[in-house]
């Protein structure tokens, strides 16, 4: 049996993630950790909030009046940092990035209720795209770039082949291999 351990993050009401040396959240792993589209929520940038947290921190630093005065002065004197002249637009983009966070995994979130993939799967009564017999001719993923669409279909076929539980374990392992450990981790109970 596998369990979910959140290593390195603390979930708060505002979805802030803080470094920690001890597991903070645990529970039995189930198929809910795979989104309708096949994404593994444990390694999702939106769920972990890493990009949003970085954007918020950058916004905080950029609001420092000394930074603003320095860049304005350097622009006037040397002509450098001209791209910072559109600071308002850049700040708006950072604000958008700050909002890129999910408070729950996809299957439990009201925020994903307008997702076309979720709506399609719920209408068909299937757990995810991998259970759909019409995946090759799917209108929902038809708008994806050809290479992305192909990767999605290959992923759905892989989930069909190995099953959701094994796929989740493999997705987790890929995430561990590709990251610095800042993911929601699976660990064998008792190990």
Short mmCIF file of C-alpha atoms in Angstrom, two decimals:
data_model
loop_
_atom_site.label_atom_id
_atom_site.label_comp_id
_atom_site.label_asym_id
_atom_site.label_seq_id
_atom_site.Cartn_x
_atom_site.Cartn_y
_atom_site.Cartn_z
CA UNK A 1 0.00 0.00 0.00
CA UNK A 2 1.23 3.52 -0.76
CA UNK A 3 0.72 6.72 1.19
CA UNK A 4 1.01 10.39 0.29
CA UNK A 5 3.60 12.40 2.14
CA UNK A 6 3.99 16.10 1.57
CA UNK A 7 7.73 16.61 1.96
CA UNK A 8 9.03 20.13 2.08
CA UNK A 9 5.74 22.00 1.92
CA UNK A 10 3.22 23.17 4.43
CA UNK A 11 -0.30 23.77 3.19
CA UNK A 12 -2.03 26.78 4.69
CA UNK A 13 -5.25 28.57 3.93
CA UNK A 14 -3.35 30.68 1.41
CA UNK A 15 -1.52 27.69 -0.09
CA UNK A 16 1.88 28.95 1.03
CA UNK A 17 4.68 26.45 0.76
CA UNK A 18 7.46 26.59 3.31
CA UNK A 19 10.59 24.50 3.64
CA UNK A 20 10.29 21.82 6.29
CA UNK A 21 12.31 18.79 7.27
CA UNK A 22 9.41 16.61 8.37
CA UNK A 23 6.42 15.14 6.54
CA UNK A 24 3.43 17.42 7.08
CA UNK A 25 0.51 15.76 5.32
CA UNK A 26 -0.24 12.09 4.89
CA UNK A 27 -3.06 9.90 3.68
CA UNK A 28 -3.72 6.93 1.48
CA UNK A 29 -2.99 7.45 -2.20
CA UNK A 30 -5.88 6.89 -4.53
CA UNK A 31 -6.82 7.60 -8.11
CA UNK A 32 -7.87 11.15 -7.19
CA UNK A 33 -4.23 12.22 -7.60
CA UNK A 34 -4.55 11.81 -11.35
CA UNK A 35 -6.52 14.56 -13.08
CA UNK A 36 -9.08 13.77 -15.77
CA UNK A 37 -6.47 14.77 -18.36
CA UNK A 38 -3.86 12.42 -16.89
CA UNK A 39 -1.75 15.02 -15.09
CA UNK A 40 -0.25 13.92 -11.78
CA UNK A 41 -1.35 16.56 -9.25
CA UNK A 42 1.62 15.85 -6.98
CA UNK A 43 3.94 17.51 -9.49
CA UNK A 44 1.61 20.20 -10.79
CA UNK A 45 3.00 23.76 -10.76
CA UNK A 46 -0.46 25.12 -10.01
CA UNK A 47 -1.10 22.77 -7.11
CA UNK A 48 2.33 23.24 -5.58
CA UNK A 49 2.10 27.00 -6.09
CA UNK A 50 5.83 27.38 -6.71
CA UNK A 51 5.53 29.75 -9.67
CA UNK A 52 2.84 31.77 -7.91
CA UNK A 53 5.01 32.04 -4.81
CA UNK A 54 8.02 33.17 -6.85
CA UNK A 55 5.91 35.78 -8.66
CA UNK A 56 4.60 37.08 -5.34
CA UNK A 57 8.12 37.32 -3.92
CA UNK A 58 9.38 39.10 -7.05
CA UNK A 59 6.47 41.56 -6.85
CA UNK A 60 7.31 42.24 -3.23
CA UNK A 61 10.96 42.94 -4.08
CA UNK A 62 10.11 45.09 -7.11
CA UNK A 63 7.80 47.29 -5.03
CA UNK A 64 10.81 48.44 -3.03
CA UNK A 65 11.05 52.20 -3.73
CA UNK A 66 14.84 51.99 -3.84
CA UNK A 67 14.68 49.45 -6.68
CA UNK A 68 12.31 51.66 -8.65
CA UNK A 69 14.49 54.75 -8.16
CA UNK A 70 17.63 52.84 -9.14
CA UNK A 71 16.18 51.48 -12.38
CA UNK A 72 14.74 54.89 -13.32
CA UNK A 73 18.11 56.52 -12.68
CA UNK A 74 20.05 53.90 -14.63
CA UNK A 75 17.60 54.25 -17.54
CA UNK A 76 18.10 58.03 -17.65
CA UNK A 77 21.87 57.97 -17.26
CA UNK A 78 22.90 54.94 -19.32
CA UNK A 79 19.88 53.94 -21.36
CA UNK A 80 20.00 50.46 -19.85
CA UNK A 81 16.92 48.59 -18.62
CA UNK A 82 14.61 50.20 -21.18
CA UNK A 83 12.42 47.14 -21.05
CA UNK A 84 11.57 48.13 -17.47
CA UNK A 85 9.85 51.24 -18.78
CA UNK A 86 6.71 49.12 -19.15
CA UNK A 87 6.87 48.19 -15.49
CA UNK A 88 3.08 48.34 -15.04
CA UNK A 89 2.50 45.65 -17.68
CA UNK A 90 5.22 43.47 -16.15
CA UNK A 91 3.63 43.88 -12.69
CA UNK A 92 0.24 42.90 -14.09
CA UNK A 93 1.77 39.75 -15.55
CA UNK A 94 3.35 38.91 -12.19
CA UNK A 95 -0.04 39.42 -10.52
CA UNK A 96 -1.54 36.94 -12.98
CA UNK A 97 1.26 34.47 -12.23
CA UNK A 98 0.62 34.97 -8.51
CA UNK A 99 -2.95 33.77 -9.05
CA UNK A 100 -1.79 30.53 -10.72
CA UNK A 101 -2.48 28.19 -7.84
CA UNK A 102 -4.94 25.47 -6.96
CA UNK A 103 -6.09 24.90 -3.40
CA UNK A 104 -7.12 21.30 -4.08
CA UNK A 105 -6.28 18.53 -6.50
CA UNK A 106 -8.28 18.76 -9.72
CA UNK A 107 -10.87 16.14 -8.89
CA UNK A 108 -11.81 17.91 -5.64
CA UNK A 109 -11.68 21.48 -6.91
CA UNK A 110 -14.60 23.64 -7.96
CA UNK A 111 -12.07 25.70 -9.93
CA UNK A 112 -11.82 22.95 -12.54
CA UNK A 113 -15.58 22.60 -13.04
CA UNK A 114 -15.34 24.56 -16.30
CA UNK A 115 -12.52 22.37 -17.64
CA UNK A 116 -13.63 20.89 -20.97
CA UNK A 117 -11.77 17.64 -20.27
CA UNK A 118 -13.45 17.25 -16.87
CA UNK A 119 -16.88 18.08 -18.30
CA UNK A 120 -16.44 15.52 -21.08
CA UNK A 121 -15.28 12.77 -18.70
CA UNK A 122 -18.11 13.44 -16.24
CA UNK A 123 -20.66 13.45 -19.07
CA UNK A 124 -19.35 10.09 -20.30
CA UNK A 125 -19.09 8.72 -16.75
CA UNK A 126 -15.40 7.87 -17.07
CA UNK A 127 -12.50 8.47 -14.67
CA UNK A 128 -10.31 10.10 -17.30
CA UNK A 129 -9.43 10.35 -20.97
CA UNK A 130 -7.57 7.03 -20.82
CA UNK A 131 -10.94 5.26 -20.46
CA UNK A 132 -12.42 6.93 -23.55
CA UNK A 133 -12.80 4.85 -26.70
CA UNK A 134 -12.85 7.98 -28.88
CA UNK A 135 -9.51 9.37 -27.74
CA UNK A 136 -7.92 9.32 -31.22
CA UNK A 137 -10.72 11.53 -32.61
CA UNK A 138 -11.35 13.59 -29.46
CA UNK A 139 -12.65 17.09 -30.17
CA UNK A 140 -11.54 18.36 -26.76
CA UNK A 141 -7.84 17.71 -27.39
CA UNK A 142 -8.08 18.40 -31.14
CA UNK A 143 -6.97 22.02 -30.59
CA UNK A 144 -3.68 21.00 -28.99
CA UNK A 145 -0.47 21.35 -30.97
CA UNK A 146 0.13 18.10 -32.87
CA UNK A 147 3.14 17.03 -30.80
CA UNK A 148 1.33 17.76 -27.53
CA UNK A 149 -1.77 15.92 -28.71
CA UNK A 150 0.35 12.90 -29.63
CA UNK A 151 2.04 12.93 -26.20
CA UNK A 152 -1.37 13.12 -24.51
CA UNK A 153 -2.66 10.13 -26.49
CA UNK A 154 0.51 8.16 -25.73
CA UNK A 155 0.06 8.97 -22.04
CA UNK A 156 -3.58 7.84 -22.09
CA UNK A 157 -2.57 4.57 -23.75
CA UNK A 158 0.17 4.08 -21.13
CA UNK A 159 -2.35 4.61 -18.30
CA UNK A 160 -4.64 2.06 -19.93
CA UNK A 161 -1.79 -0.40 -20.22
CA UNK A 162 -0.31 -0.17 -16.70
CA UNK A 163 -3.33 1.04 -14.71
CA UNK A 164 -3.84 4.22 -12.73
CA UNK A 165 -2.05 3.16 -9.54
CA UNK A 166 1.12 2.04 -11.30
CA UNK A 167 1.01 5.10 -13.54
CA UNK A 168 0.80 7.37 -10.47
CA UNK A 169 3.83 5.65 -8.95
CA UNK A 170 5.75 6.04 -12.22
CA UNK A 171 4.66 9.69 -12.59
CA UNK A 172 5.81 10.35 -9.07
CA UNK A 173 9.18 8.72 -9.73
CA UNK A 174 9.66 10.80 -12.89
CA UNK A 175 8.84 13.90 -10.86
CA UNK A 176 11.39 12.96 -8.20
CA UNK A 177 14.02 12.30 -10.85
CA UNK A 178 13.32 15.65 -12.55
CA UNK A 179 13.07 17.83 -9.45
CA UNK A 180 14.97 18.85 -6.40
CA UNK A 181 12.54 16.95 -4.20
CA UNK A 182 9.91 19.69 -4.00
CA UNK A 183 6.97 17.52 -4.91
CA UNK A 184 4.21 15.73 -3.10
CA UNK A 185 5.79 12.38 -2.45
CA UNK A 186 4.59 8.79 -2.40
CA UNK A 187 6.32 6.49 0.03
CA UNK A 188 5.73 2.86 0.89
CA UNK A 189 4.09 2.56 4.29
CA UNK A 190 6.57 1.41 6.89
CA UNK A 191 9.67 2.12 4.79
#
